[in-house]
Amino acid sequence: MPTSDAVRGRMSRQRARDTGVEVALRKALHALGLRYRVHRKPLPGVRREVDVVFGRARVAVFVDGCFWHGCPEHATWPRNNAEFWRAKIEANRTRDRDTDRRFAESGWAVVRVWEHEDPAVAAERVREVVARRR
């Protein structure tokens, strides 16, 4: 079944950056005294934008939406246009694994934060990784 105009419109309005979850995480990181860059592509030749970047420590933080990245706890599989959405979400997961591999091969640590995580807890996890790499 094709996607309805209402669903297509709703999906097209989903923010790709500066989402509420990203902003909450950045505020929590800032409150911990961490300074960072946002929405950067730190690896030359790799078209992957990182949500939060700690350049000197070489830590890349990605904030993943439960729907778009197939969260093991909260992923939902739409019934309408199911084949399309399953292929889309699985392609996102495959790309995420490829991104993690490419960054690791280049000496970066990747931290993935799910949108359902408590921003303060996630920020503490990020702080620990950054501190170990400084």
CSV table of N, CA, C and O in Angstrom, one decimal:
chain,number,residue,atom,x,y,z
A,1,MET,N,0.8,-1.2,0.0
A,1,MET,CA,0.0,0.0,0.0
A,1,MET,C,0.9,1.2,0.0
A,1,MET,O,1.8,1.4,0.8
A,2,PRO,N,0.7,2.2,-0.9
A,2,PRO,CA,1.5,3.4,-0.9
A,2,PRO,C,1.3,4.3,0.3
A,2,PRO,O,0.2,4.2,1.0
A,3,THR,N,2.3,5.1,0.6
A,3,THR,CA,2.2,6.0,1.8
A,3,THR,C,1.2,7.1,1.5
A,3,THR,O,1.2,7.6,0.4
A,4,SER,N,0.4,7.4,2.5
A,4,SER,CA,-0.6,8.4,2.3
A,4,SER,C,0.0,9.8,2.3
A,4,SER,O,1.2,10.0,2.8
A,5,ASP,N,-0.7,10.8,1.8
A,5,ASP,CA,-0.2,12.2,1.8
A,5,ASP,C,0.1,12.7,3.2
A,5,ASP,O,1.1,13.4,3.5
A,6,ALA,N,-0.8,12.3,4.2
A,6,ALA,CA,-0.6,12.7,5.6
A,6,ALA,C,0.7,12.2,6.2
A,6,ALA,O,1.4,12.9,6.8
A,7,VAL,N,0.9,10.9,5.9
A,7,VAL,CA,2.1,10.3,6.5
A,7,VAL,C,3.4,10.8,5.8
A,7,VAL,O,4.3,11.2,6.5
A,8,ARG,N,3.3,11.0,4.5
A,8,ARG,CA,4.4,11.6,3.7
A,8,ARG,C,4.8,13.0,4.3
A,8,ARG,O,5.9,13.3,4.5
A,9,GLY,N,3.7,13.8,4.5
A,9,GLY,CA,3.9,15.1,5.0
A,9,GLY,C,4.5,15.1,6.4
A,9,GLY,O,5.4,15.9,6.7
A,10,ARG,N,4.0,14.2,7.3
A,10,ARG,CA,4.5,14.1,8.6
A,10,ARG,C,6.0,13.7,8.6
A,10,ARG,O,6.8,14.3,9.4
A,11,MET,N,6.4,12.7,7.8
A,11,MET,CA,7.7,12.3,7.8
A,11,MET,C,8.7,13.3,7.2
A,11,MET,O,9.8,13.5,7.7
A,12,SER,N,8.2,14.1,6.3
A,12,SER,CA,9.1,15.1,5.6
A,12,SER,C,9.4,16.3,6.6
A,12,SER,O,10.3,17.0,6.4
A,13,ARG,N,8.5,16.4,7.6
A,13,ARG,CA,8.8,17.5,8.6
A,13,ARG,C,9.7,17.1,9.8
A,13,ARG,O,9.9,17.8,10.7
A,14,GLN,N,10.1,15.8,9.8
A,14,GLN,CA,11.0,15.3,10.9
A,14,GLN,C,12.3,16.1,10.8
A,14,GLN,O,12.9,16.1,9.7
A,15,ARG,N,12.7,16.6,11.9
A,15,ARG,CA,14.0,17.4,11.9
A,15,ARG,C,15.2,16.4,11.7
A,15,ARG,O,15.2,15.3,12.3
A,16,ALA,N,16.2,16.8,11.0
A,16,ALA,CA,17.4,16.0,10.8
A,16,ALA,C,18.5,16.4,11.8
A,16,ALA,O,19.4,15.7,12.0
A,17,ARG,N,18.3,17.7,12.3
A,17,ARG,CA,19.4,18.2,13.2
A,17,ARG,C,18.7,19.1,14.2
A,17,ARG,O,17.6,19.6,14.0
A,18,ASP,N,19.5,19.3,15.3
A,18,ASP,CA,19.0,20.1,16.4
A,18,ASP,C,17.6,19.6,16.9
A,18,ASP,O,16.7,20.4,17.2
A,19,THR,N,17.4,18.3,17.0
A,19,THR,CA,16.2,17.8,17.5
A,19,THR,C,16.2,18.1,19.0
A,19,THR,O,17.2,18.4,19.6
A,20,GLY,N,15.1,17.9,19.7
A,20,GLY,CA,15.0,18.1,21.1
A,20,GLY,C,15.9,17.2,21.9
A,20,GLY,O,16.5,17.6,22.9
A,21,VAL,N,16.1,16.0,21.4
A,21,VAL,CA,17.0,15.0,22.1
A,21,VAL,C,18.4,15.5,21.9
A,21,VAL,O,19.2,15.5,22.9
A,22,GLU,N,18.8,15.9,20.7
A,22,GLU,CA,20.2,16.4,20.5
A,22,GLU,C,20.5,17.6,21.4
A,22,GLU,O,21.5,17.7,22.1
A,23,VAL,N,19.5,18.6,21.4
A,23,VAL,CA,19.7,19.8,22.2
A,23,VAL,C,19.8,19.5,23.7
A,23,VAL,O,20.7,20.0,24.4
A,24,ALA,N,19.0,18.6,24.2
A,24,ALA,CA,19.0,18.2,25.6
A,24,ALA,C,20.4,17.5,25.9
A,24,ALA,O,21.0,17.8,27.0
A,25,LEU,N,20.9,16.7,25.0
A,25,LEU,CA,22.2,16.0,25.3
A,25,LEU,C,23.3,17.1,25.3
A,25,LEU,O,24.2,17.1,26.2
A,26,ARG,N,23.3,18.0,24.3
A,26,ARG,CA,24.3,19.1,24.3
A,26,ARG,C,24.3,19.9,25.5
A,26,ARG,O,25.3,20.3,26.1
A,27,LYS,N,23.1,20.2,26.0
A,27,LYS,CA,23.0,21.0,27.3
A,27,LYS,C,23.6,20.2,28.4
A,27,LYS,O,24.3,20.8,29.3
A,28,ALA,N,23.3,18.9,28.5
A,28,ALA,CA,23.9,18.1,29.6
A,28,ALA,C,25.4,18.0,29.5
A,28,ALA,O,26.1,18.1,30.5
A,29,LEU,N,25.9,17.9,28.2
A,29,LEU,CA,27.4,17.9,28.0
A,29,LEU,C,28.0,19.2,28.4
A,29,LEU,O,29.0,19.2,29.1
A,30,HIS,N,27.4,20.3,28.1
A,30,HIS,CA,27.9,21.6,28.4
A,30,HIS,C,27.9,21.8,29.9
A,30,HIS,O,28.9,22.3,30.5
A,31,ALA,N,26.9,21.3,30.6
A,31,ALA,CA,26.8,21.4,32.1
A,31,ALA,C,27.9,20.6,32.7
A,31,ALA,O,28.3,21.0,33.8
A,32,LEU,N,28.4,19.6,32.1
A,32,LEU,CA,29.5,18.8,32.6
A,32,LEU,C,30.9,19.5,32.3
A,32,LEU,O,31.9,19.0,32.6
A,33,GLY,N,30.8,20.6,31.6
A,33,GLY,CA,32.1,21.4,31.3
A,33,GLY,C,32.7,21.0,30.0
A,33,GLY,O,33.8,21.4,29.7
A,34,LEU,N,32.0,20.2,29.2
A,34,LEU,CA,32.6,19.7,27.9
A,34,LEU,C,32.3,20.7,26.8
A,34,LEU,O,31.2,21.3,26.8
A,35,ARG,N,33.2,20.9,26.0
A,35,ARG,CA,33.0,21.8,24.8
A,35,ARG,C,33.2,20.9,23.5
A,35,ARG,O,34.1,20.1,23.5
A,36,TYR,N,32.4,21.2,22.5
A,36,TYR,CA,32.4,20.4,21.4
A,36,TYR,C,31.9,21.2,20.1
A,36,TYR,O,31.6,22.4,20.2
A,37,ARG,N,31.9,20.5,19.0
A,37,ARG,CA,31.4,21.1,17.8
A,37,ARG,C,30.2,20.3,17.4
A,37,ARG,O,30.1,19.1,17.8
A,38,VAL,N,29.3,20.9,16.6
A,38,VAL,CA,28.1,20.1,16.2
A,38,VAL,C,28.0,20.0,14.7
A,38,VAL,O,28.5,20.9,14.0
A,39,HIS,N,27.4,18.9,14.3
A,39,HIS,CA,27.1,18.7,12.9
A,39,HIS,C,28.3,18.9,12.0
A,39,HIS,O,28.3,19.8,11.1
A,40,ARG,N,29.3,18.1,12.2
A,40,ARG,CA,30.6,18.2,11.4
A,40,ARG,C,30.8,16.9,10.7
A,40,ARG,O,30.3,15.8,11.1
A,41,LYS,N,31.6,16.9,9.6
A,41,LYS,CA,32.0,15.8,8.9
A,41,LYS,C,33.6,15.7,9.1
A,41,LYS,O,34.3,16.1,8.3
A,42,PRO,N,34.0,15.0,10.2
A,42,PRO,CA,35.4,15.0,10.5
A,42,PRO,C,36.3,14.1,9.7
A,42,PRO,O,37.5,14.3,9.7
A,43,LEU,N,35.8,13.2,9.0
A,43,LEU,CA,36.6,12.3,8.2
A,43,LEU,C,36.5,12.7,6.7
A,43,LEU,O,35.5,12.6,6.1
A,44,PRO,N,37.7,13.1,6.2
A,44,PRO,CA,37.7,13.5,4.7
A,44,PRO,C,37.3,12.3,3.9
A,44,PRO,O,37.7,11.1,4.1
A,45,GLY,N,36.4,12.5,2.9
A,45,GLY,CA,36.0,11.5,2.0
A,45,GLY,C,34.9,10.6,2.5
A,45,GLY,O,34.4,9.7,1.8
A,46,VAL,N,34.4,10.8,3.8
A,46,VAL,CA,33.3,10.1,4.3
A,46,VAL,C,32.1,11.0,4.5
A,46,VAL,O,32.2,11.9,5.3
A,47,ARG,N,31.1,10.8,3.8
A,47,ARG,CA,29.9,11.7,3.9
A,47,ARG,C,29.0,11.3,5.0
A,47,ARG,O,27.8,10.9,4.8
A,48,ARG,N,29.5,11.4,6.2
A,48,ARG,CA,28.7,11.1,7.4
A,48,ARG,C,28.8,12.3,8.3
A,48,ARG,O,29.9,12.7,8.7
A,49,GLU,N,27.7,12.9,8.7
A,49,GLU,CA,27.7,14.1,9.6
A,49,GLU,C,27.5,13.6,11.0
A,49,GLU,O,26.6,12.8,11.3
A,50,VAL,N,28.4,14.0,11.9
A,50,VAL,CA,28.4,13.6,13.3
A,50,VAL,C,27.6,14.7,14.1
A,50,VAL,O,27.7,15.9,13.9
A,51,ASP,N,26.7,14.3,15.0
A,51,ASP,CA,25.9,15.2,15.7
A,51,ASP,C,26.7,16.0,16.7
A,51,ASP,O,26.5,17.2,16.8
A,52,VAL,N,27.6,15.4,17.5
A,52,VAL,CA,28.4,16.1,18.4
A,52,VAL,C,29.9,15.6,18.3
A,52,VAL,O,30.1,14.3,18.3
A,53,VAL,N,30.8,16.5,18.1
A,53,VAL,CA,32.2,16.1,17.8
A,53,VAL,C,33.2,16.6,18.8
A,53,VAL,O,33.1,17.8,19.1
A,54,PHE,N,34.0,15.8,19.4
A,54,PHE,CA,35.1,16.2,20.2
A,54,PHE,C,36.4,15.9,19.4
A,54,PHE,O,36.9,14.8,19.5
A,55,GLY,N,36.8,16.9,18.7
A,55,GLY,CA,37.9,16.8,17.8
A,55,GLY,C,39.2,16.3,18.3
A,55,GLY,O,39.8,15.3,17.8
A,56,ARG,N,39.7,16.9,19.4
A,56,ARG,CA,41.0,16.5,19.9
A,56,ARG,C,41.0,15.1,20.5
A,56,ARG,O,41.9,14.4,20.4
A,57,ALA,N,39.9,14.8,21.1
A,57,ALA,CA,39.8,13.4,21.7
A,57,ALA,C,39.4,12.4,20.7
A,57,ALA,O,39.5,11.2,20.9
A,58,ARG,N,39.0,12.9,19.5
A,58,ARG,CA,38.5,12.0,18.4
A,58,ARG,C,37.4,11.1,18.9
A,58,ARG,O,37.4,9.9,18.8
A,59,VAL,N,36.3,11.8,19.4
A,59,VAL,CA,35.1,11.1,19.8
A,59,VAL,C,34.0,11.7,19.0
A,59,VAL,O,33.8,12.9,18.9
A,60,ALA,N,33.2,10.8,18.3
A,60,ALA,CA,32.0,11.1,17.5
A,60,ALA,C,30.8,10.6,18.2
A,60,ALA,O,30.7,9.4,18.5
A,61,VAL,N,29.8,11.5,18.5
A,61,VAL,CA,28.6,11.1,19.1
A,61,VAL,C,27.4,11.3,18.1
A,61,VAL,O,27.2,12.3,17.6
A,62,PHE,N,26.7,10.2,17.9
A,62,PHE,CA,25.6,10.1,17.1
A,62,PHE,C,24.3,10.0,17.9
A,62,PHE,O,24.3,9.1,18.8
A,63,VAL,N,23.3,10.8,17.7
A,63,VAL,CA,22.0,10.6,18.4
A,63,VAL,C,21.1,10.0,17.4
A,63,VAL,O,20.7,10.5,16.4
A,64,ASP,N,20.7,8.7,17.8
A,64,ASP,CA,19.8,7.9,16.8
A,64,ASP,C,18.4,7.9,17.3
A,64,ASP,O,18.1,7.6,18.5
A,65,GLY,N,17.5,8.2,16.4
A,65,GLY,CA,16.1,8.1,16.6
A,65,GLY,C,15.6,6.6,16.6
A,65,GLY,O,16.1,5.8,15.8
A,66,CYS,N,14.8,6.3,17.6
A,66,CYS,CA,14.3,4.9,17.7
A,66,CYS,C,13.7,4.4,16.5
A,66,CYS,O,13.9,3.2,16.1
A,67,PHE,N,12.8,5.1,15.8
A,67,PHE,CA,12.2,4.7,14.6
A,67,PHE,C,13.2,4.5,13.5
A,67,PHE,O,13.3,3.5,12.8
A,68,TRP,N,13.9,5.6,13.2
A,68,TRP,CA,14.8,5.7,12.0
A,68,TRP,C,15.9,4.7,12.1
A,68,TRP,O,16.4,4.3,11.0
A,69,HIS,N,16.4,4.3,13.2
A,69,HIS,CA,17.6,3.5,13.4
A,69,HIS,C,17.2,2.1,13.9
A,69,HIS,O,18.1,1.3,14.2
A,70,GLY,N,15.9,1.8,14.1
A,70,GLY,CA,15.5,0.5,14.5
A,70,GLY,C,16.0,0.1,15.9
A,70,GLY,O,16.5,-1.0,16.1
A,71,CYS,N,15.6,0.9,16.9
A,71,CYS,CA,16.0,0.7,18.3
A,71,CYS,C,15.5,-0.7,18.7
A,71,CYS,O,14.3,-1.1,18.4
A,72,PRO,N,16.4,-1.5,19.3
A,72,PRO,CA,15.9,-2.8,19.8
A,72,PRO,C,14.8,-2.8,20.8
A,72,PRO,O,14.1,-3.8,20.9
A,73,GLU,N,14.7,-1.7,21.5
A,73,GLU,CA,13.6,-1.6,22.5
A,73,GLU,C,12.3,-1.0,22.0
A,73,GLU,O,11.2,-1.3,22.4
A,74,HIS,N,12.4,0.0,21.1
A,74,HIS,CA,11.3,0.8,20.7
A,74,HIS,C,11.0,0.9,19.3
A,74,HIS,O,10.1,1.6,18.9
A,75,ALA,N,11.7,0.1,18.5
A,75,ALA,CA,11.4,0.2,17.0
A,75,ALA,C,10.0,-0.3,16.7
A,75,ALA,O,9.5,-1.2,17.4
A,76,THR,N,9.4,0.4,15.8
A,76,THR,CA,8.0,0.0,15.4
A,76,THR,C,8.1,-0.2,13.9
A,76,THR,O,8.9,0.5,13.2
A,77,TRP,N,7.4,-1.2,13.4
A,77,TRP,CA,7.5,-1.5,12.0
A,77,TRP,C,6.1,-1.2,11.4
A,77,TRP,O,5.1,-1.9,11.7
A,78,PRO,N,6.0,-0.1,10.6
A,78,PRO,CA,4.8,0.3,10.0
A,78,PRO,C,4.1,-0.9,9.2
A,78,PRO,O,4.8,-1.6,8.5
A,79,ARG,N,2.8,-0.9,9.2
A,79,ARG,CA,2.1,-1.9,8.4
A,79,ARG,C,1.9,-1.4,7.0
A,79,ARG,O,1.9,-2.2,6.0
A,80,ASN,N,1.6,-0.1,6.8
A,80,ASN,CA,1.5,0.5,5.5
A,80,ASN,C,2.9,0.6,4.9
A,80,ASN,O,3.8,1.1,5.5
A,81,ASN,N,3.0,0.1,3.6
A,81,ASN,CA,4.2,0.3,2.9
A,81,ASN,C,5.4,-0.4,3.7
A,81,ASN,O,6.5,0.1,3.7
A,82,ALA,N,5.0,-1.6,4.3
A,82,ALA,CA,6.0,-2.3,5.2
A,82,ALA,C,7.3,-2.6,4.6
A,82,ALA,O,8.3,-2.4,5.2
A,83,GLU,N,7.3,-3.1,3.3
A,83,GLU,CA,8.5,-3.5,2.7
A,83,GLU,C,9.4,-2.3,2.5
A,83,GLU,O,10.6,-2.4,2.8
A,84,PHE,N,8.9,-1.1,2.1
A,84,PHE,CA,9.7,0.1,1.9
A,84,PHE,C,10.3,0.5,3.3
A,84,PHE,O,11.5,0.7,3.3
A,85,TRP,N,9.5,0.5,4.3
A,85,TRP,CA,10.1,1.0,5.6
A,85,TRP,C,11.1,0.0,6.2
A,85,TRP,O,12.1,0.4,6.8
A,86,ARG,N,10.8,-1.3,6.1
A,86,ARG,CA,11.8,-2.2,6.6
A,86,ARG,C,13.1,-2.1,5.9
A,86,ARG,O,14.2,-2.1,6.5
A,87,ALA,N,13.1,-1.9,4.5
A,87,ALA,CA,14.3,-1.7,3.8
A,87,ALA,C,15.0,-0.4,4.1
A,87,ALA,O,16.2,-0.4,4.3
A,88,LYS,N,14.2,0.6,4.3
A,88,LYS,CA,14.8,1.9,4.7
A,88,LYS,C,15.5,1.8,6.1
A,88,LYS,O,16.6,2.3,6.2
A,89,ILE,N,14.8,1.3,7.1
A,89,ILE,CA,15.4,1.2,8.4
A,89,ILE,C,16.6,0.2,8.4
A,89,ILE,O,17.6,0.5,9.1
A,90,GLU,N,16.5,-0.9,7.7
A,90,GLU,CA,17.6,-1.8,7.7
A,90,GLU,C,18.8,-1.2,7.0
A,90,GLU,O,20.0,-1.4,7.4
A,91,ALA,N,18.6,-0.4,5.9
A,91,ALA,CA,19.7,0.4,5.3
A,91,ALA,C,20.3,1.4,6.2
A,91,ALA,O,21.5,1.5,6.2
A,92,ASN,N,19.5,2.0,7.1
A,92,ASN,CA,20.1,2.9,8.1
A,92,ASN,C,21.0,2.2,9.0
A,92,ASN,O,22.0,2.6,9.4
A,93,ARG,N,20.5,1.0,9.5
A,93,ARG,CA,21.3,0.2,10.4
A,93,ARG,C,22.6,-0.2,9.8
A,93,ARG,O,23.7,-0.2,10.5
A,94,THR,N,22.5,-0.6,8.6
A,94,THR,CA,23.8,-1.1,7.8
A,94,THR,C,24.7,0.1,7.7
A,94,THR,O,25.9,0.0,7.9
A,95,ARG,N,24.2,1.3,7.4
A,95,ARG,CA,25.0,2.5,7.3
A,95,ARG,C,25.7,2.8,8.6
A,95,ARG,O,26.8,3.2,8.7
A,96,ASP,N,24.9,2.7,9.7
A,96,ASP,CA,25.4,3.0,11.0
A,96,ASP,C,26.6,2.1,11.3
A,96,ASP,O,27.6,2.5,11.9
A,97,ARG,N,26.5,0.8,11.0
A,97,ARG,CA,27.6,-0.1,11.3
A,97,ARG,C,28.8,0.2,10.4
A,97,ARG,O,29.9,0.2,10.9
A,98,ASP,N,28.6,0.6,9.2
A,98,ASP,CA,29.7,1.0,8.3
A,98,ASP,C,30.3,2.3,8.8
A,98,ASP,O,31.6,2.4,8.8
A,99,THR,N,29.5,3.2,9.3
A,99,THR,CA,30.1,4.4,9.9
A,99,THR,C,30.9,4.1,11.1
A,99,THR,O,32.1,4.6,11.2
A,100,ASP,N,30.4,3.3,12.0
A,100,ASP,CA,31.2,2.9,13.2
A,100,ASP,C,32.5,2.3,12.8
A,100,ASP,O,33.6,2.6,13.4
A,101,ARG,N,32.5,1.4,11.8
A,101,ARG,CA,33.7,0.8,11.3
A,101,ARG,C,34.7,1.8,10.8
A,101,ARG,O,35.9,1.8,11.1
A,102,ARG,N,34.2,2.6,9.9
A,102,ARG,CA,35.1,3.6,9.2
A,102,ARG,C,35.8,4.6,10.3
A,102,ARG,O,36.9,4.9,10.2
A,103,PHE,N,35.0,5.0,11.2
A,103,PHE,CA,35.5,5.9,12.3
A,103,PHE,C,36.5,5.2,13.1
A,103,PHE,O,37.6,5.7,13.4
A,104,ALA,N,36.2,3.9,13.5
A,104,ALA,CA,37.1,3.2,14.3
A,104,ALA,C,38.5,2.9,13.6
A,104,ALA,O,39.5,3.1,14.2
A,105,GLU,N,38.4,2.6,12.3
A,105,GLU,CA,39.6,2.4,11.5
A,105,GLU,C,40.4,3.7,11.4
A,105,GLU,O,41.6,3.6,11.2
A,106,SER,N,39.8,4.8,11.6
A,106,SER,CA,40.5,6.1,11.5
A,106,SER,C,40.9,6.6,12.9
A,106,SER,O,41.3,7.8,13.1
A,107,GLY,N,40.7,5.8,13.9
A,107,GLY,CA,41.2,6.1,15.3
A,107,GLY,C,40.2,6.9,16.1
A,107,GLY,O,40.5,7.5,17.1
A,108,TRP,N,38.9,6.9,15.7
A,108,TRP,CA,37.9,7.6,16.4
A,108,TRP,C,37.1,6.6,17.3
A,108,TRP,O,36.9,5.5,16.9
A,109,ALA,N,36.6,7.1,18.4
A,109,ALA,CA,35.6,6.4,19.2
A,109,ALA,C,34.2,6.9,18.9
A,109,ALA,O,34.0,8.1,18.8
A,110,VAL,N,33.3,6.0,18.7
A,110,VAL,CA,32.0,6.3,18.4
A,110,VAL,C,31.1,6.0,19.6
A,110,VAL,O,31.1,4.9,20.1
A,111,VAL,N,30.3,7.0,19.9
A,111,VAL,CA,29.3,6.8,21.0
A,111,VAL,C,27.9,7.0,20.3
A,111,VAL,O,27.7,8.0,19.7
A,112,ARG,N,27.0,6.0,20.5
A,112,ARG,CA,25.7,6.1,19.9
A,112,ARG,C,24.7,6.3,21.1
A,112,ARG,O,24.7,5.5,22.1
A,113,VAL,N,23.9,7.3,21.0
A,113,VAL,CA,22.9,7.6,22.0
A,113,VAL,C,21.5,7.5,21.4
A,113,VAL,O,21.2,8.1,20.4
A,114,TRP,N,20.7,6.6,22.0
A,114,TRP,CA,19.3,6.5,21.5
A,114,TRP,C,18.4,7.6,22.0
A,114,TRP,O,18.6,8.1,23.1
A,115,GLU,N,17.5,8.0,21.3
A,115,GLU,CA,16.6,9.1,21.6
A,115,GLU,C,15.8,8.9,22.9
A,115,GLU,O,15.5,9.8,23.6
A,116,HIS,N,15.6,7.6,23.3
A,116,HIS,CA,14.9,7.4,24.6
A,116,HIS,C,15.8,7.4,25.8
A,116,HIS,O,15.2,7.4,26.9
A,117,GLU,N,17.1,7.6,25.6
A,117,GLU,CA,18.0,7.6,26.8
A,117,GLU,C,17.9,8.9,27.6
A,117,GLU,O,17.6,10.0,27.0
A,118,ASP,N,18.1,8.9,28.9
A,118,ASP,CA,18.1,10.1,29.7
A,118,ASP,C,19.3,10.9,29.3
A,118,ASP,O,20.5,10.3,29.3
A,119,PRO,N,19.2,12.1,28.9
A,119,PRO,CA,20.3,12.9,28.4
A,119,PRO,C,21.4,13.1,29.4
A,119,PRO,O,22.6,13.0,29.1
A,120,ALA,N,21.1,13.2,30.7
A,120,ALA,CA,22.2,13.3,31.8
A,120,ALA,C,23.0,12.0,31.8
A,120,ALA,O,24.2,12.0,32.0
A,121,VAL,N,22.3,10.8,31.8
A,121,VAL,CA,23.0,9.6,31.8
A,121,VAL,C,23.9,9.4,30.5
A,121,VAL,O,25.1,9.0,30.6
A,122,ALA,N,23.3,9.7,29.4
A,122,ALA,CA,24.1,9.6,28.1
A,122,ALA,C,25.3,10.6,28.1
A,122,ALA,O,26.4,10.2,27.7
A,123,ALA,N,25.1,11.8,28.7
A,123,ALA,CA,26.2,12.8,28.7
A,123,ALA,C,27.3,12.3,29.6
A,123,ALA,O,28.5,12.4,29.3
A,124,GLU,N,27.0,11.6,30.7
A,124,GLU,CA,28.0,11.1,31.6
A,124,GLU,C,28.8,10.0,30.8
A,124,GLU,O,30.0,9.9,31.0
A,125,ARG,N,28.1,9.1,30.1
A,125,ARG,CA,28.8,8.1,29.3
A,125,ARG,C,29.7,8.7,28.3
A,125,ARG,O,30.8,8.3,28.1
A,126,VAL,N,29.3,9.8,27.6
A,126,VAL,CA,30.1,10.5,26.7
A,126,VAL,C,31.3,11.1,27.4
A,126,VAL,O,32.5,11.0,26.9
A,127,ARG,N,31.1,11.7,28.5
A,127,ARG,CA,32.2,12.3,29.3
A,127,ARG,C,33.3,11.3,29.6
A,127,ARG,O,34.5,11.6,29.5
A,128,GLU,N,32.9,10.1,30.0
A,128,GLU,CA,33.8,9.1,30.4
A,128,GLU,C,34.7,8.7,29.2
A,128,GLU,O,35.9,8.5,29.3
A,129,VAL,N,34.1,8.6,28.0
A,129,VAL,CA,34.8,8.2,26.8
A,129,VAL,C,35.8,9.3,26.4
A,129,VAL,O,37.0,9.1,26.1
A,130,VAL,N,35.3,10.6,26.5
A,130,VAL,CA,36.2,11.7,26.2
A,130,VAL,C,37.3,11.8,27.1
A,130,VAL,O,38.5,12.0,26.7
A,131,ALA,N,37.1,11.6,28.4
A,131,ALA,CA,38.1,11.7,29.5
A,131,ALA,C,39.2,10.6,29.2
A,131,ALA,O,40.4,10.9,29.4
A,132,ARG,N,38.8,9.4,28.9
A,132,ARG,CA,39.8,8.3,28.6
A,132,ARG,C,40.6,8.6,27.4
A,132,ARG,O,41.8,8.2,27.4
A,133,ARG,N,40.1,9.4,26.5
A,133,ARG,CA,40.9,9.6,25.2
A,133,ARG,C,41.7,10.9,25.2
A,133,ARG,O,42.4,11.2,24.3
A,134,ARG,N,41.6,11.7,26.3
A,134,ARG,CA,42.4,12.9,26.4
A,134,ARG,C,43.8,12.6,26.9
A,134,ARG,O,44.1,11.8,27.6
